[in-house]
Amino acid sequence: MYLRVAALSGILFLTSCDLSPDSPHGFRLPDGDAEVGRIVFEEKQCSSCHIIEAWPELREGVEPEMDVRIGGMQTRIATQGELVSAVINPSHRIARGYRREPYVSGGESSMRTVNEDLTVAELIDLIAFLQGEYEEFPDY
Ligand code: HEC
């Protein structure tokens, strides 16, 4: 009986809280400045592939390559971990609705990263901007 309880709690532990070395446990960004993040978004030319509904002007004068939407009404707000991974490691998880050509090619995201060219401070502000563009569906 004791063993069974121990085994069961082990399973519950594993499923509820992943503490493996590459788990997101403990991840937390400092608060960023969304307005500065919007400028970073423009400067790094994210708009050439992305549409953010509240900011159509970000696409003005841009030669569009793709129309991948970020933010808007969703079942929940994207977490910081999801957004950081989407920006610096896009192939880790391909956004729903874009798991096909030309958004993915050879199993990899077609998104260009700017990892060599983005400071940590810029990343923090960029994530604050992106996260602020998500809205959660109200409960009915
Ligand atoms: C060459 C086109 C391209 C550029 C440039 C680009 N992206 Fe992307 N991005 C994509 C594609 C395609 C996807 C969907 C596939 C995926 O999830 O990687 C995507 C997905 C994303 C997502 C996930 C959206 C979701 O619903 O989960 C975020 C966030 C994102 N990009 C942010 C950025 C930011 C910030 C920049 C600028 C630093 C940028 N992207 C530049 C093509 C691009």
PDB file of N, CA and C and ligand atoms in Angstrom, residues 41 44-46 48-50 65-66 68-70 83 86-87 90-91 93-95 98 103-104 109-112 114 126 130 134, ligand 1:
ATOM      1  N   PHE A  41      10.771  45.978 -32.076  1.00  0.00           N
ATOM      2  CA  PHE A  41      10.039  45.174 -33.066  1.00  0.00           C
ATOM      3  C   PHE A  41      10.186  45.771 -34.463  1.00  0.00           C
ATOM      4  N   LYS A  44      14.043  45.670 -35.682  1.00  0.00           N
ATOM      5  CA  LYS A  44      14.549  44.335 -36.042  1.00  0.00           C
ATOM      6  C   LYS A  44      13.764  43.733 -37.204  1.00  0.00           C
ATOM      7  N   GLN A  45      12.900  44.543 -37.808  1.00  0.00           N
ATOM      8  CA  GLN A  45      12.138  44.152 -38.994  1.00  0.00           C
ATOM      9  C   GLN A  45      11.242  42.921 -38.804  1.00  0.00           C
ATOM     10  N   CYS A  46      10.721  42.782 -37.615  1.00  0.00           N
ATOM     11  CA  CYS A  46       9.783  41.694 -37.345  1.00  0.00           C
ATOM     12  C   CYS A  46       8.521  41.874 -38.196  1.00  0.00           C
ATOM     13  N   SER A  48       8.163  42.522 -41.209  1.00  0.00           N
ATOM     14  CA  SER A  48       8.147  42.007 -42.579  1.00  0.00           C
ATOM     15  C   SER A  48       7.438  40.656 -42.645  1.00  0.00           C
ATOM     16  N   CYS A  49       7.325  39.965 -41.518  1.00  0.00           N
ATOM     17  CA  CYS A  49       6.602  38.687 -41.524  1.00  0.00           C
ATOM     18  C   CYS A  49       5.391  38.682 -40.598  1.00  0.00           C
ATOM     19  N   HIS A  50       5.237  39.706 -39.782  1.00  0.00           N
ATOM     20  CA  HIS A  50       4.193  39.653 -38.755  1.00  0.00           C
ATOM     21  C   HIS A  50       3.172  40.779 -38.838  1.00  0.00           C
ATOM     22  N   GLU A  65       6.850  39.832 -46.308  1.00  0.00           N
ATOM     23  CA  GLU A  65       7.318  38.510 -46.744  1.00  0.00           C
ATOM     24  C   GLU A  65       6.289  37.449 -46.387  1.00  0.00           C
ATOM     25  N   MET A  66       5.680  37.590 -45.198  1.00  0.00           N
ATOM     26  CA  MET A  66       4.685  36.631 -44.720  1.00  0.00           C
ATOM     27  C   MET A  66       3.663  37.388 -43.879  1.00  0.00           C
ATOM     28  N   VAL A  68       2.151  36.381 -40.685  1.00  0.00           N
ATOM     29  CA  VAL A  68       1.958  35.593 -39.457  1.00  0.00           C
ATOM     30  C   VAL A  68       1.445  36.523 -38.363  1.00  0.00           C
ATOM     31  N   ARG A  69       0.279  36.174 -37.803  1.00  0.00           N
ATOM     32  CA  ARG A  69      -0.321  37.020 -36.772  1.00  0.00           C
ATOM     33  C   ARG A  69       0.272  36.745 -35.402  1.00  0.00           C
ATOM     34  N   ILE A  70       0.452  37.808 -34.642  1.00  0.00           N
ATOM     35  CA  ILE A  70       0.891  37.669 -33.247  1.00  0.00           C
ATOM     36  C   ILE A  70      -0.163  38.352 -32.378  1.00  0.00           C
ATOM     37  N   LEU A  83       6.994  33.065 -25.288  1.00  0.00           N
ATOM     38  CA  LEU A  83       7.370  34.153 -26.195  1.00  0.00           C
ATOM     39  C   LEU A  83       8.888  34.223 -26.382  1.00  0.00           C
ATOM     40  N   ALA A  86       9.765  31.492 -28.661  1.00  0.00           N
ATOM     41  CA  ALA A  86       9.322  31.779 -30.037  1.00  0.00           C
ATOM     42  C   ALA A  86      10.297  32.736 -30.724  1.00  0.00           C
ATOM     43  N   VAL A  87      10.891  33.663 -29.961  1.00  0.00           N
ATOM     44  CA  VAL A  87      11.765  34.671 -30.571  1.00  0.00           C
ATOM     45  C   VAL A  87      13.183  34.148 -30.775  1.00  0.00           C
ATOM     46  N   PRO A  90      12.806  29.586 -32.521  1.00  0.00           N
ATOM     47  CA  PRO A  90      11.466  29.431 -33.109  1.00  0.00           C
ATOM     48  C   PRO A  90      11.088  27.995 -33.478  1.00  0.00           C
ATOM     49  N   SER A  91      12.046  27.160 -33.796  1.00  0.00           N
ATOM     50  CA  SER A  91      11.688  25.796 -34.201  1.00  0.00           C
ATOM     51  C   SER A  91      11.307  24.915 -33.015  1.00  0.00           C
ATOM     52  N   ARG A  93       8.885  25.199 -30.951  1.00  0.00           N
ATOM     53  CA  ARG A  93       7.447  24.915 -31.070  1.00  0.00           C
ATOM     54  C   ARG A  93       6.890  25.834 -32.145  1.00  0.00           C
ATOM     55  N   ILE A  94       6.357  25.241 -33.180  1.00  0.00           N
ATOM     56  CA  ILE A  94       5.810  26.039 -34.286  1.00  0.00           C
ATOM     57  C   ILE A  94       4.403  26.496 -33.906  1.00  0.00           C
ATOM     58  N   ALA A  95       4.120  27.771 -34.139  1.00  0.00           N
ATOM     59  CA  ALA A  95       2.816  28.331 -33.776  1.00  0.00           C
ATOM     60  C   ALA A  95       1.683  27.573 -34.473  1.00  0.00           C
ATOM     61  N   TYR A  98       0.389  27.485 -38.347  1.00  0.00           N
ATOM     62  CA  TYR A  98       1.499  27.787 -39.266  1.00  0.00           C
ATOM     63  C   TYR A  98       2.426  26.589 -39.472  1.00  0.00           C
ATOM     64  N   TYR A 103       5.718  28.665 -43.925  1.00  0.00           N
ATOM     65  CA  TYR A 103       6.079  29.065 -42.558  1.00  0.00           C
ATOM     66  C   TYR A 103       7.098  28.107 -41.942  1.00  0.00           C
ATOM     67  N   VAL A 104       7.019  26.855 -42.410  1.00  0.00           N
ATOM     68  CA  VAL A 104       7.962  25.831 -41.965  1.00  0.00           C
ATOM     69  C   VAL A 104       8.576  25.252 -43.222  1.00  0.00           C
ATOM     70  N   SER A 109      11.296  26.191 -38.504  1.00  0.00           N
ATOM     71  CA  SER A 109      10.576  27.447 -38.700  1.00  0.00           C
ATOM     72  C   SER A 109      11.310  28.306 -39.725  1.00  0.00           C
ATOM     73  N   SER A 110      10.542  29.002 -40.551  1.00  0.00           N
ATOM     74  CA  SER A 110      11.163  29.909 -41.529  1.00  0.00           C
ATOM     75  C   SER A 110      11.512  31.252 -40.900  1.00  0.00           C
ATOM     76  N   MET A 111      11.207  31.395 -39.619  1.00  0.00           N
ATOM     77  CA  MET A 111      11.475  32.678 -38.954  1.00  0.00           C
ATOM     78  C   MET A 111      12.980  32.917 -38.846  1.00  0.00           C
ATOM     79  N   ARG A 112      13.382  34.160 -39.186  1.00  0.00           N
ATOM     80  CA  ARG A 112      14.785  34.562 -38.993  1.00  0.00           C
ATOM     81  C   ARG A 112      14.953  34.999 -37.548  1.00  0.00           C
ATOM     82  N   VAL A 114      17.252  36.979 -34.529  1.00  0.00           N
ATOM     83  CA  VAL A 114      18.181  38.107 -34.437  1.00  0.00           C
ATOM     84  C   VAL A 114      19.060  37.913 -33.199  1.00  0.00           C
ATOM     85  N   LEU A 126      10.958  43.746 -25.737  1.00  0.00           N
ATOM     86  CA  LEU A 126      10.237  43.118 -26.850  1.00  0.00           C
ATOM     87  C   LEU A 126       9.180  42.152 -26.325  1.00  0.00           C
ATOM     88  N   LEU A 130       5.139  42.266 -26.913  1.00  0.00           N
ATOM     89  CA  LEU A 130       4.389  41.159 -27.522  1.00  0.00           C
ATOM     90  C   LEU A 130       3.305  40.658 -26.565  1.00  0.00           C
ATOM     91  N   TYR A 134      -1.668  40.362 -26.459  1.00  0.00           N
ATOM     92  CA  TYR A 134      -2.565  39.208 -26.317  1.00  0.00           C
ATOM     93  C   TYR A 134      -3.742  39.589 -25.432  1.00  0.00           C
TER      94      TYR A 134
HETATM   95  C1  HEC B   1      11.202  35.712 -42.264  1.00  0.00           C
HETATM   96  C2  HEC B   1       9.951  35.867 -41.534  1.00  0.00           C
HETATM   97  C3  HEC B   1       9.987  36.189 -40.065  1.00  0.00           C
HETATM   98  C4  HEC B   1      10.633  37.209 -39.400  1.00  0.00           C
HETATM   99  C5  HEC B   1      11.568  38.258 -39.979  1.00  0.00           C
HETATM  100  C6  HEC B   1      10.218  37.109 -38.018  1.00  0.00           C
HETATM  101  N1  HEC B   1       9.341  36.068 -37.855  1.00  0.00           N
HETATM  102 FE1  HEC B   1       8.393  35.549 -36.122  1.00  0.00          FE
HETATM  103  N2  HEC B   1       7.519  33.965 -37.076  1.00  0.00           N
HETATM  104  C7  HEC B   1       7.674  33.672 -38.418  1.00  0.00           C
HETATM  105  C8  HEC B   1       6.940  32.444 -38.705  1.00  0.00           C
HETATM  106  C9  HEC B   1       6.877  31.785 -40.087  1.00  0.00           C
HETATM  107  C10 HEC B   1       6.328  32.040 -37.508  1.00  0.00           C
HETATM  108  C11 HEC B   1       5.411  30.811 -37.330  1.00  0.00           C
HETATM  109  C12 HEC B   1       6.250  29.584 -37.177  1.00  0.00           C
HETATM  110  C13 HEC B   1       6.871  29.520 -35.805  1.00  0.00           C
HETATM  111  O1  HEC B   1       6.134  29.407 -34.812  1.00  0.00           O
HETATM  112  O2  HEC B   1       8.110  29.646 -35.732  1.00  0.00           O
HETATM  113  C14 HEC B   1       6.719  33.016 -36.496  1.00  0.00           C
HETATM  114  C15 HEC B   1       6.295  32.981 -35.166  1.00  0.00           C
HETATM  115  C16 HEC B   1       6.548  33.966 -34.245  1.00  0.00           C
HETATM  116  C17 HEC B   1       5.987  34.008 -32.914  1.00  0.00           C
HETATM  117  C18 HEC B   1       5.028  32.978 -32.306  1.00  0.00           C
HETATM  118  C19 HEC B   1       3.593  33.366 -32.584  1.00  0.00           C
HETATM  119  C20 HEC B   1       2.597  32.426 -31.917  1.00  0.00           C
HETATM  120  O3  HEC B   1       1.393  32.580 -32.193  1.00  0.00           O
HETATM  121  O4  HEC B   1       2.982  31.549 -31.142  1.00  0.00           O
HETATM  122  C21 HEC B   1       6.483  35.122 -32.306  1.00  0.00           C
HETATM  123  C22 HEC B   1       6.187  35.606 -30.891  1.00  0.00           C
HETATM  124  C23 HEC B   1       7.354  35.789 -33.264  1.00  0.00           C
HETATM  125  N3  HEC B   1       7.360  35.056 -34.432  1.00  0.00           N
HETATM  126  C24 HEC B   1       8.046  36.953 -33.008  1.00  0.00           C
HETATM  127  C25 HEC B   1       8.943  37.553 -33.916  1.00  0.00           C
HETATM  128  C26 HEC B   1       9.767  38.693 -33.594  1.00  0.00           C
HETATM  129  C27 HEC B   1       9.776  39.430 -32.257  1.00  0.00           C
HETATM  130  C28 HEC B   1      10.517  38.971 -34.702  1.00  0.00           C
HETATM  131  C29 HEC B   1      11.569  40.024 -34.875  1.00  0.00           C
HETATM  132  C30 HEC B   1      12.713  39.939 -33.976  1.00  0.00           C
HETATM  133  C31 HEC B   1      10.141  37.991 -35.722  1.00  0.00           C
HETATM  134  N4  HEC B   1       9.195  37.153 -35.203  1.00  0.00           N
HETATM  135  C32 HEC B   1      10.655  37.968 -37.006  1.00  0.00           C
HETATM  136  C33 HEC B   1       8.381  34.391 -39.352  1.00  0.00           C
HETATM  137  C34 HEC B   1       9.182  35.485 -39.082  1.00  0.00           C
END
